[in-house]
Amino acid sequence: MTRKQKRFGLIAGGAAFLGLALALVLTALNQQIVFFVDPSAIAEEPLEPGQRVRLGGLVATGSVERGQSELVRFSVTDGLAAVPVRYQGILPDLFREGQGVVAEGEMSPDGVFLANTVLAKHDENYMPREVADSLKEKGLWEPDGEGGGSYVEPETTAVSDTPTASVPATQ
């Protein structure tokens, strides 16, 4: 074996080792990555039951229903569609209707998003970046000239036929 062949073998072996290591890292991360989706994306392409995602949007006006033992039902809307959400636990103090929210969880077979984490905004000017970007893409965000903006609420459509999915249009 010539010196050139040994060098080529060493480089090929190193590249194969790095490729295998990269494949293992990506496989491990794929199980931990949680993608952000908005209600319109779910309406266009429904999620597989059990697929973990972060659902972002605004808490639909008039949709919050508090049940027994910290069970809360509400809808998340992006102005074009709404997704019913069920959450068991204590909501953040700043959770309110019409405010930005990000819920992490999975879609159940009956079309209800089962959240196990709910994040709410932390001041009047804050909107989760993913939610604000999604609203800007849909033309539902009016910039105020100071780096902030406000949501423009259009008619919404329900993603699911469940009673909590319907979101009344407000002015």
mmCIF file of N, CA, C and O in Angstrom, residues 1-2 28 31 35 39 42 60 62-63 67 71 74 79 82 92 107 109 117 121 126 129 146 159 165:
data_model
loop_
_atom_site.group_PDB
_atom_site.id
_atom_site.type_symbol
_atom_site.label_atom_id
_atom_site.label_comp_id
_atom_site.label_asym_id
_atom_site.label_seq_id
_atom_site.Cartn_x
_atom_site.Cartn_y
_atom_site.Cartn_z
ATOM 1 N N MET A 1 0.857 -1.171 0.000
ATOM 2 C CA MET A 1 0.000 0.000 0.000
ATOM 3 C C MET A 1 0.903 1.233 0.000
ATOM 4 O O MET A 1 1.807 1.343 0.811
ATOM 5 N N THR A 2 0.621 2.104 -0.920
ATOM 6 C CA THR A 2 1.448 3.300 -1.032
ATOM 7 C C THR A 2 1.053 4.322 0.037
ATOM 8 O O THR A 2 -0.005 4.199 0.686
ATOM 9 N N ALA A 28 -30.807 11.722 17.679
ATOM 10 C CA ALA A 28 -31.131 12.036 19.072
ATOM 11 C C ALA A 28 -31.871 13.371 19.170
ATOM 12 O O ALA A 28 -32.826 13.504 19.941
ATOM 13 N N GLN A 31 -35.777 13.528 18.179
ATOM 14 C CA GLN A 31 -36.751 13.120 19.185
ATOM 15 C C GLN A 31 -37.034 14.239 20.180
ATOM 16 O O GLN A 31 -38.007 14.194 20.896
ATOM 17 N N PHE A 35 -41.566 21.495 16.996
ATOM 18 C CA PHE A 35 -41.794 22.539 16.013
ATOM 19 C C PHE A 35 -42.944 23.442 16.428
ATOM 20 O O PHE A 35 -43.870 23.022 17.098
ATOM 21 N N PRO A 39 -52.567 27.847 14.200
ATOM 22 C CA PRO A 39 -53.834 27.169 13.892
ATOM 23 C C PRO A 39 -54.102 27.021 12.398
ATOM 24 O O PRO A 39 -54.677 26.020 11.968
ATOM 25 N N ILE A 42 -52.363 23.964 11.097
ATOM 26 C CA ILE A 42 -53.046 22.736 11.502
ATOM 27 C C ILE A 42 -54.305 22.533 10.667
ATOM 28 O O ILE A 42 -54.644 21.414 10.294
ATOM 29 N N ALA A 60 -58.581 32.877 22.017
ATOM 30 C CA ALA A 60 -59.794 33.390 21.382
ATOM 31 C C ALA A 60 -60.733 33.996 22.425
ATOM 32 O O ALA A 60 -60.931 33.435 23.506
ATOM 33 N N GLY A 62 -63.826 34.833 24.475
ATOM 34 C CA GLY A 62 -65.015 34.083 24.858
ATOM 35 C C GLY A 62 -64.847 32.578 24.840
ATOM 36 O O GLY A 62 -65.828 31.846 24.964
ATOM 37 N N SER A 63 -63.629 32.085 24.717
ATOM 38 C CA SER A 63 -63.438 30.642 24.593
ATOM 39 C C SER A 63 -62.960 29.967 25.876
ATOM 40 O O SER A 63 -62.933 28.745 25.941
ATOM 41 N N GLY A 67 -62.977 24.239 34.179
ATOM 42 C CA GLY A 67 -63.683 23.064 34.661
ATOM 43 C C GLY A 67 -63.287 22.735 36.080
ATOM 44 O O GLY A 67 -62.757 23.566 36.811
ATOM 45 N N LEU A 71 -58.926 22.057 35.319
ATOM 46 C CA LEU A 71 -59.091 21.761 33.898
ATOM 47 C C LEU A 71 -59.579 23.029 33.189
ATOM 48 O O LEU A 71 -60.563 23.627 33.588
ATOM 49 N N PHE A 74 -59.830 26.190 26.176
ATOM 50 C CA PHE A 74 -59.842 27.448 25.457
ATOM 51 C C PHE A 74 -59.455 27.172 24.017
ATOM 52 O O PHE A 74 -59.084 26.057 23.662
ATOM 53 N N GLY A 79 -56.436 34.184 13.858
ATOM 54 C CA GLY A 79 -57.287 35.065 13.086
ATOM 55 C C GLY A 79 -57.945 34.385 11.910
ATOM 56 O O GLY A 79 -58.959 34.846 11.424
ATOM 57 N N ALA A 82 -58.999 28.377 14.319
ATOM 58 C CA ALA A 82 -58.913 28.210 15.768
ATOM 59 C C ALA A 82 -58.755 26.734 16.087
ATOM 60 O O ALA A 82 -59.304 25.877 15.394
ATOM 61 N N PRO A 92 -50.603 30.478 33.751
ATOM 62 C CA PRO A 92 -49.820 31.651 34.170
ATOM 63 C C PRO A 92 -50.749 32.790 34.587
ATOM 64 O O PRO A 92 -51.860 32.913 34.082
ATOM 65 N N MET A 107 -51.695 16.685 19.678
ATOM 66 C CA MET A 107 -53.074 16.635 19.207
ATOM 67 C C MET A 107 -53.669 15.271 19.557
ATOM 68 O O MET A 107 -53.034 14.240 19.348
ATOM 69 N N PRO A 109 -56.729 12.318 19.109
ATOM 70 C CA PRO A 109 -57.475 11.834 17.940
ATOM 71 C C PRO A 109 -58.795 12.567 17.707
ATOM 72 O O PRO A 109 -59.278 12.619 16.585
ATOM 73 N N THR A 117 -47.952 22.313 28.688
ATOM 74 C CA THR A 117 -47.261 23.536 29.071
ATOM 75 C C THR A 117 -47.951 24.703 28.367
ATOM 76 O O THR A 117 -48.205 24.637 27.174
ATOM 77 N N LYS A 121 -47.847 35.747 27.683
ATOM 78 C CA LYS A 121 -46.998 36.925 27.565
ATOM 79 C C LYS A 121 -46.656 37.456 28.948
ATOM 80 O O LYS A 121 -47.343 37.165 29.912
ATOM 81 N N TYR A 126 -45.365 42.583 24.849
ATOM 82 C CA TYR A 126 -44.721 41.353 24.406
ATOM 83 C C TYR A 126 -45.686 40.450 23.659
ATOM 84 O O TYR A 126 -46.824 40.274 24.062
ATOM 85 N N ARG A 129 -42.448 35.763 19.576
ATOM 86 C CA ARG A 129 -41.940 36.086 18.252
ATOM 87 C C ARG A 129 -42.573 35.231 17.164
ATOM 88 O O ARG A 129 -42.935 35.729 16.099
ATOM 89 N N GLU A 146 -43.272 51.869 16.657
ATOM 90 C CA GLU A 146 -42.300 51.856 17.751
ATOM 91 C C GLU A 146 -41.732 50.467 17.965
ATOM 92 O O GLU A 146 -41.270 50.135 19.042
ATOM 93 N N VAL A 159 -61.186 24.590 13.454
ATOM 94 C CA VAL A 159 -60.448 23.457 12.931
ATOM 95 C C VAL A 159 -61.202 22.177 13.216
ATOM 96 O O VAL A 159 -61.220 21.254 12.437
ATOM 97 N N ALA A 165 -64.372 24.484 19.727
ATOM 98 C CA ALA A 165 -63.617 24.948 18.577
ATOM 99 C C ALA A 165 -64.199 26.199 17.956
ATOM 100 O O ALA A 165 -63.503 26.945 17.308
#
